Each structure stands twice: as structure tokens, then as C-alpha cells.
Short mmCIF file of C-alpha atoms and ligand atoms in Angstrom, two decimals:
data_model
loop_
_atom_site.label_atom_id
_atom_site.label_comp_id
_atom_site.label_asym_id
_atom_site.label_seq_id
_atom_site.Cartn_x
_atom_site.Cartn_y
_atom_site.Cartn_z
CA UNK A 694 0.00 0.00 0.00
CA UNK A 695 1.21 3.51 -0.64
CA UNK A 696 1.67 5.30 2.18
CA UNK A 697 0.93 9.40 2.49
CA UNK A 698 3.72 10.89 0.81
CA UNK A 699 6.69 11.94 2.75
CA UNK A 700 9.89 14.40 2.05
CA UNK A 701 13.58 13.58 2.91
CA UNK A 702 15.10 16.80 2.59
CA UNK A 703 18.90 15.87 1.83
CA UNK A 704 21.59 17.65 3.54
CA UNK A 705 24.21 17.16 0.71
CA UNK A 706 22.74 20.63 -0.57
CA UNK A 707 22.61 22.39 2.88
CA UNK A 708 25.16 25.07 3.77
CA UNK A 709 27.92 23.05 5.30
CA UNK A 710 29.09 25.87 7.23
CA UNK A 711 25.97 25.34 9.31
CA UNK A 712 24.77 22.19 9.33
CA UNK A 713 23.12 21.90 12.74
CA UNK A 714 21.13 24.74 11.99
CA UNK A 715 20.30 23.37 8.46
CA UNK A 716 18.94 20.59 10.08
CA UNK A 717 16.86 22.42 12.76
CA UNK A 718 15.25 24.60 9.86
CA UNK A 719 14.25 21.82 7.60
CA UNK A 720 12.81 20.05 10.99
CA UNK A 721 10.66 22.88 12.17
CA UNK A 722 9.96 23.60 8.30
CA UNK A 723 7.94 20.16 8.19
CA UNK A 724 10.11 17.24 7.01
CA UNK A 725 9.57 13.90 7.75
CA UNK A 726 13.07 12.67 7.39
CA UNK A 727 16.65 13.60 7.12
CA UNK A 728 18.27 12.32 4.30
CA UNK A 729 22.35 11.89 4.89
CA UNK A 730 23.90 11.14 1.59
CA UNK A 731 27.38 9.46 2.76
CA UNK A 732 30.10 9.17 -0.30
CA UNK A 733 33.38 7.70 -0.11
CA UNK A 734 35.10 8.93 -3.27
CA UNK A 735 35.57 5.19 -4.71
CA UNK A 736 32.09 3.64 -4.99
CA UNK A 737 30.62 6.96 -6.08
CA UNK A 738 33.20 10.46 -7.45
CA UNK A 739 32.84 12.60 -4.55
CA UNK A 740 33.28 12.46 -0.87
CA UNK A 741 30.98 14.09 2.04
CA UNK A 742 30.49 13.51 5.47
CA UNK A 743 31.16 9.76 7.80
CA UNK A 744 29.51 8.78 11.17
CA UNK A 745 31.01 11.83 13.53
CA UNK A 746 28.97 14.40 11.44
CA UNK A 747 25.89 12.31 12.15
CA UNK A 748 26.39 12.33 15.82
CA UNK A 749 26.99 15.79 15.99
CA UNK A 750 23.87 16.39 14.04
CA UNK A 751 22.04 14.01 16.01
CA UNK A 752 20.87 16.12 18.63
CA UNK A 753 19.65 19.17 16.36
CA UNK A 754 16.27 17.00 15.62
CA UNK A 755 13.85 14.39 16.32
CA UNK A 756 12.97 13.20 13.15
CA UNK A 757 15.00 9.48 11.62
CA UNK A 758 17.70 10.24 9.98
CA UNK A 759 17.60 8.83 6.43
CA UNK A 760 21.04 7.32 5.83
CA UNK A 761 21.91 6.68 2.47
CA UNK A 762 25.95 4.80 2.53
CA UNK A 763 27.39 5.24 -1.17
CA UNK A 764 30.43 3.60 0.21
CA UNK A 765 32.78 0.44 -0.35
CA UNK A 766 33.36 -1.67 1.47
CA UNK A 767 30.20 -1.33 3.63
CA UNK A 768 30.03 -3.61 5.96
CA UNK A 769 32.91 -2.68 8.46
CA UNK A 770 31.19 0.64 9.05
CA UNK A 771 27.58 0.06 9.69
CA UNK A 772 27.84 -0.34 13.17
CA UNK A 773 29.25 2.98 13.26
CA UNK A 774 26.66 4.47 10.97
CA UNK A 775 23.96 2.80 13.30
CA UNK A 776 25.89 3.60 16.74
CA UNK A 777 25.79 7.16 15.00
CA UNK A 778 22.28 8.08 14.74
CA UNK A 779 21.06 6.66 11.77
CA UNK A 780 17.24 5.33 11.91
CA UNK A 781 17.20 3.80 8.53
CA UNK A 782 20.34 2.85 6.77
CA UNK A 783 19.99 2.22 2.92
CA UNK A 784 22.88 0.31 1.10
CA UNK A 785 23.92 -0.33 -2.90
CA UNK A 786 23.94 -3.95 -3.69
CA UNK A 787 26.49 -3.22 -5.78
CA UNK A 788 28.67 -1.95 -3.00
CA UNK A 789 29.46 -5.06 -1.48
CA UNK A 790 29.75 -8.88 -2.24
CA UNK A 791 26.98 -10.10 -0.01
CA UNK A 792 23.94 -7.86 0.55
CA UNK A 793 21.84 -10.54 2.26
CA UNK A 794 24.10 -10.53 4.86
CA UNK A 795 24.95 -6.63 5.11
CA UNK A 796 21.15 -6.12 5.41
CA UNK A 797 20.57 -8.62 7.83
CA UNK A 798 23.50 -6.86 10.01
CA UNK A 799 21.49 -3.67 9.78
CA UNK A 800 18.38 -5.47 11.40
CA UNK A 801 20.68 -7.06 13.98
CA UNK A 802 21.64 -3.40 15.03
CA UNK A 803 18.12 -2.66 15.30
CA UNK A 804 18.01 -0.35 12.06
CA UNK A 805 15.49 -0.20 9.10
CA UNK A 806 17.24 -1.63 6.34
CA UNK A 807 17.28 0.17 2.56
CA UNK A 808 18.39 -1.30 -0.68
CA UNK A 809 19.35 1.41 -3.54
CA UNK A 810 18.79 0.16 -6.80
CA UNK A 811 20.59 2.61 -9.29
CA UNK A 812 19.21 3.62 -12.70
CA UNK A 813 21.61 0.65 -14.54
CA UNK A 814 21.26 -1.65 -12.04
CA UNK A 815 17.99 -4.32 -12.74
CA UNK A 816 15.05 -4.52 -10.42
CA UNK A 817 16.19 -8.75 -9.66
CA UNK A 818 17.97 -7.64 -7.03
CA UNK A 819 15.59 -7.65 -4.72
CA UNK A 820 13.56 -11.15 -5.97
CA UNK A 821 15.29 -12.56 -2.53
CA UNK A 822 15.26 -9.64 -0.58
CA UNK A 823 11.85 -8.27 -0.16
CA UNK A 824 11.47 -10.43 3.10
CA UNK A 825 13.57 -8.85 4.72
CA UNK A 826 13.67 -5.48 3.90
CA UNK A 827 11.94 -1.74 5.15
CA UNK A 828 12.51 0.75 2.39
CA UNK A 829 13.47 0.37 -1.39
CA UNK A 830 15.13 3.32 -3.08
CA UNK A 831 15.01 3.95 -6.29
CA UNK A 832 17.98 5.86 -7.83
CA UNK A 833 16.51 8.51 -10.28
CA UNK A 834 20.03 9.72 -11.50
CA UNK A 835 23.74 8.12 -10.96
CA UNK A 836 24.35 8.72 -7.23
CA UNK A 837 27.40 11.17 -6.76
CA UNK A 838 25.78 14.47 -6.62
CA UNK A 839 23.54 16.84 -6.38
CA UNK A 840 21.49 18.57 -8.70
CA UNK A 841 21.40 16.52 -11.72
CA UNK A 842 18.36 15.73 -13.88
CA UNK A 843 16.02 13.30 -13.11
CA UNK A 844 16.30 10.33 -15.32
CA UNK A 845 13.11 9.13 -16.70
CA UNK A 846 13.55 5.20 -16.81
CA UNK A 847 12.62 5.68 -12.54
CA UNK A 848 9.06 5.78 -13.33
CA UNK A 849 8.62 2.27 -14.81
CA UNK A 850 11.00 1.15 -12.04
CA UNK A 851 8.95 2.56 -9.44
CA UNK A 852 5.40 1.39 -11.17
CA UNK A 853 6.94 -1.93 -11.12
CA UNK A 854 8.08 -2.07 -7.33
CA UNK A 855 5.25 -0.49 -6.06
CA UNK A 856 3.15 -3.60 -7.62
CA UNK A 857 5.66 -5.90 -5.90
CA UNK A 858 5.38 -4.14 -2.43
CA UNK A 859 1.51 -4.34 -2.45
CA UNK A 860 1.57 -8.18 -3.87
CA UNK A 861 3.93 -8.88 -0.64
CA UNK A 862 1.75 -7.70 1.61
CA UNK A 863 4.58 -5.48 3.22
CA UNK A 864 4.85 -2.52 4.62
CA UNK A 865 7.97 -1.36 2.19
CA UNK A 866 8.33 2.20 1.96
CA UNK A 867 9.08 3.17 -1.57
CA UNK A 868 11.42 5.89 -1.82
CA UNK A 869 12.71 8.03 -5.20
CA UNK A 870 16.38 9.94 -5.17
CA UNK A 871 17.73 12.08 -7.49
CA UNK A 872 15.74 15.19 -9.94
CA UNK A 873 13.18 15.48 -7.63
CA UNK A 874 11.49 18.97 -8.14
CA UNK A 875 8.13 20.73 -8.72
CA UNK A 876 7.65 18.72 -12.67
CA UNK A 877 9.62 15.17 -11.68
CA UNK A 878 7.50 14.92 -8.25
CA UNK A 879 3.66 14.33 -9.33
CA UNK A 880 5.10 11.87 -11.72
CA UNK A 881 7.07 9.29 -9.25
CA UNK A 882 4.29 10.06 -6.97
CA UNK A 883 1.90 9.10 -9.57
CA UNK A 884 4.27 5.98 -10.30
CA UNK A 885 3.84 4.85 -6.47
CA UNK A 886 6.81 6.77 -4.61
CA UNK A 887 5.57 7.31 -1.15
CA UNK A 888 9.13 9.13 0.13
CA UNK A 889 11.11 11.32 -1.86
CA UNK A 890 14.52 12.54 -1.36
CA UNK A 891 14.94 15.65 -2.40
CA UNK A 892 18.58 18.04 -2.23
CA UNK A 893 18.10 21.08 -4.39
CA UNK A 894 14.61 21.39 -4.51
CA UNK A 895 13.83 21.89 -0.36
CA UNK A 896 16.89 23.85 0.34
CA UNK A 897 16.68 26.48 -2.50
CA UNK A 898 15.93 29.88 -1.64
CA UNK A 899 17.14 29.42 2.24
CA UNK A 900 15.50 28.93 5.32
CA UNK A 901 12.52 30.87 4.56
CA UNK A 902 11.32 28.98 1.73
CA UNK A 903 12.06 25.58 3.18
CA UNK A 904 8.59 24.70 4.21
CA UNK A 905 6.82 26.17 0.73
CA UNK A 906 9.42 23.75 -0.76
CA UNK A 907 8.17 21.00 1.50
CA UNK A 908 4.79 21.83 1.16
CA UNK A 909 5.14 21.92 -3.07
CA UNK A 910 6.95 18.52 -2.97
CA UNK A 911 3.92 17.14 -0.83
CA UNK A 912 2.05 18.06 -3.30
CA UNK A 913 -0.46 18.75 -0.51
CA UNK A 914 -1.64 22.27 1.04
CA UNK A 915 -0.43 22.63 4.67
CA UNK A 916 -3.87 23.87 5.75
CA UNK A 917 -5.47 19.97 4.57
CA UNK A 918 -2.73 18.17 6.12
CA UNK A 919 -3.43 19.84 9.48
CA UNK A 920 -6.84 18.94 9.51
CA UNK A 921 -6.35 15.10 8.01
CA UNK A 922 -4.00 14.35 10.78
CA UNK A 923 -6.65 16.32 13.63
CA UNK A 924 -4.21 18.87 14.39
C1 LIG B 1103 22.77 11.67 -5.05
C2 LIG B 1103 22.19 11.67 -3.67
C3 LIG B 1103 20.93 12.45 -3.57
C4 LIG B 1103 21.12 13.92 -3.87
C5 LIG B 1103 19.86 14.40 -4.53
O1 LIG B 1103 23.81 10.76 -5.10
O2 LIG B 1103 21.89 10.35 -3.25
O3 LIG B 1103 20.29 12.26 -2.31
O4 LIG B 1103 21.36 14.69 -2.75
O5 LIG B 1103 20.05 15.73 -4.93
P1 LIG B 1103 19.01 16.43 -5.88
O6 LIG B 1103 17.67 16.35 -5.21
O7 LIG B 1103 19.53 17.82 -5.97
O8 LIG B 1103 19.03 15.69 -7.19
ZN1 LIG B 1104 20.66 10.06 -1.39
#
């Protein structure tokens, strides 16, 4: 089942100057997630933040923290990333050599467990996964960066999982990353996204427009969500 749509403002285009206070906006702005987009250089051309930065950030809000590891080798850090902060920690099958196991490591912590699924990478992956997994993210553009455009072959990717989520019966959130903005979002929505990460799109314009940006992604008016949820 689709669930309400939530946003996962990501951090990789917040002013890293002032992170803590990035995070506190887009919290009282009205995300439902932090998404913390972890490169290592190797699996992915660029390099951001490790586990220390999401410690220090831990305290500036109450929502999960989104974890998203572009890094290899994975498995000798995710106790870190877990002992860190991280409510949900989303891996690349093609990171490591035995993503049953990884994922099953993340449950043992006591984590939600992702699997990314990049735009060249087919949905098989996770025929003998969906037991055992929370969240399945679908890479809309080659993980790395910021700001690029959303690549279109993500819709039939998403249509597809979202019919395998509801024929397993599981509660799977179905997340989108990558292009996200004001034309790509009614579309993966549309396609059966029900969380989408989003860089460039909620921080642009500053701290003042974070929550219109929120709100636009949504796709919902503030004023109805209020009411739905009795509030
Ligand atoms: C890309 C990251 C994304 C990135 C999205 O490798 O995983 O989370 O921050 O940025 P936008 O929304 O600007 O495409
Ligand atoms: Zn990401």
C-alpha cells in the first residue's frame, strides 16, 4: 500500500558551514526525514560527510535520519553508521559482495534496512530480498551528486516495485532519489513513490522557503494536512 507521501530533505545541498542549523530549519519547516547522503570517493566520485557528522547532528532533531551509505566496502562501518544516529540505513547492492548478509547486520543493530537500486542496475535484485527489507530506493540519477536531472527510466521502475510491495503484503516504503522537483515529483508520486529525497529542490531559496518547498513537494496544502492528521 502507498503510504501518504513523505519528504527527505537531503543535507548534501545544505550550507555546510551550518549544518546543525540546516537541520533544525528543515525540521521545524515540516520534514519527515533527514536524508544523509554518505560518499566515499571510490564507490561513487565525490566524498561528504562519515559517522562523527551524524552524531553531531544528532541532537539538532527528532525526526529518523535517512542514511543513504554510497560507500565500499560497507560492511565494516555500519555499526558505526547505526551507533551514530542513523534510523534507517539504505545500502547499494552493488557496493558489497553479499547484501543478504549486510542487510541482515542492519536489522541485527536494530536499524530499518534500505536497498538502492541505481538507474543501470535491474530490479532482480531484490527477488530474494523483499522479506527482509523496510525501504526500497530507487535511484533517479547516478548517485554522486547533487542537482542533476532526473532520469526518466525511474518511473517504470517505481510502477513496477510499487506492484511488488503491495503483492507482498509489506509494509515497504518506496522511496525516489535524485531530480526530484516541482515537474519530476507528481510523476514518481503518480508511479507509487511514497518518500522522496529531495537536495536542491527543499533547500533552495534558504530557510525561509524551506517549508513552501516542503509543502510543493507534498504536493499537498499545509492547511489539509493539518486537519487530516486532527491537528
Ligand atoms: C545523489 C544523492 C541524492 C542527492 C539528490 O547521489 O543520493 O540524495 O542529494 O540531490 P538532488 O535532489 O539535488 O538531485
Ligand atoms: Zn541520497
Amino acid at each position: 500500500m502507498q503510504h501518504p507521501v513523505r519528504i527527505a530533505p537531503s543535507i548534501l545541498s545544505a550550507d555546510f558551514a551550518n549544518l546543525g542549523q540546516e537541520v533544525r530549519a528543515m525540521t521545524a519547516a515540516g520534514a519527515d526525514y533527514i536524508h544523509v547522503d554518505v560518499m566515499d570517493g571510490h564507490f561513487v566520485p565525490n566524498i561528504t560527510i562519515g559517522p562523527s557528522v551524524i552524531a553531531a547532528l544528532r541532537p539538532h532533531s527528532a525526526l529518523p535520519f535517512d542514511v543513504h551509505l554510497m560507500i565500499t566496502p560497507v560492511d565494516p562501518f555500519i555499526a558505526e553508521f547505526a551507533a551514530a544516529g542513523a534510523d534507517t540505513i539504505t545500502i547499494h547492492p552493488d557496493a558489497g559482495y553479499h547484501v543478504h548478509r549486510s542487510i541482515q547486520h542492519i536489522k541485527a543493530l536494530g536499524k530499518r534496512a534500505g536497498l538502492a537500486i541505481n538507474p543501470g542496475t535491474p530490479l532482480n535484485v531484490v527477488d530474494h530480498l523483499l522479506d527482509d527489507i523496510d525501504l526500497l530506493l530507487v535511484m533517479s540519477v547516478n548517485p554522486g551528486f547533487g542537482g542533476q536531472d532526473f532520469i526518466p527510466t525511474a518511473l517504470d521502475k517505481l510502477a513496477a516495485l510499487r506492484q511488488r510491495i503491495d503483492a507482498s503484503g509489506r509494509a515497504i516504503d518506496l522511496e525516489v532519489d535524485g531530480g526530484i522537483n516541482d515537474a519530476t515529483a507528481p510523476q514518481v508520486i503518480a508511479a507509487g513513490a511514497d518518500i522522496l529525497a529531495a537536495g536542491s529542490a527543499c533547500f533552495r531559496g534558504g530557510p525561509s522557503a524551506y517549508a513552501d518547498n516542503i509543502q510543493r513537494l507534498r504536493g499537498t496544502p499545509a492547511v489539509a494536512r493539518s486537519s487530516a492528521s486532527g491537528g
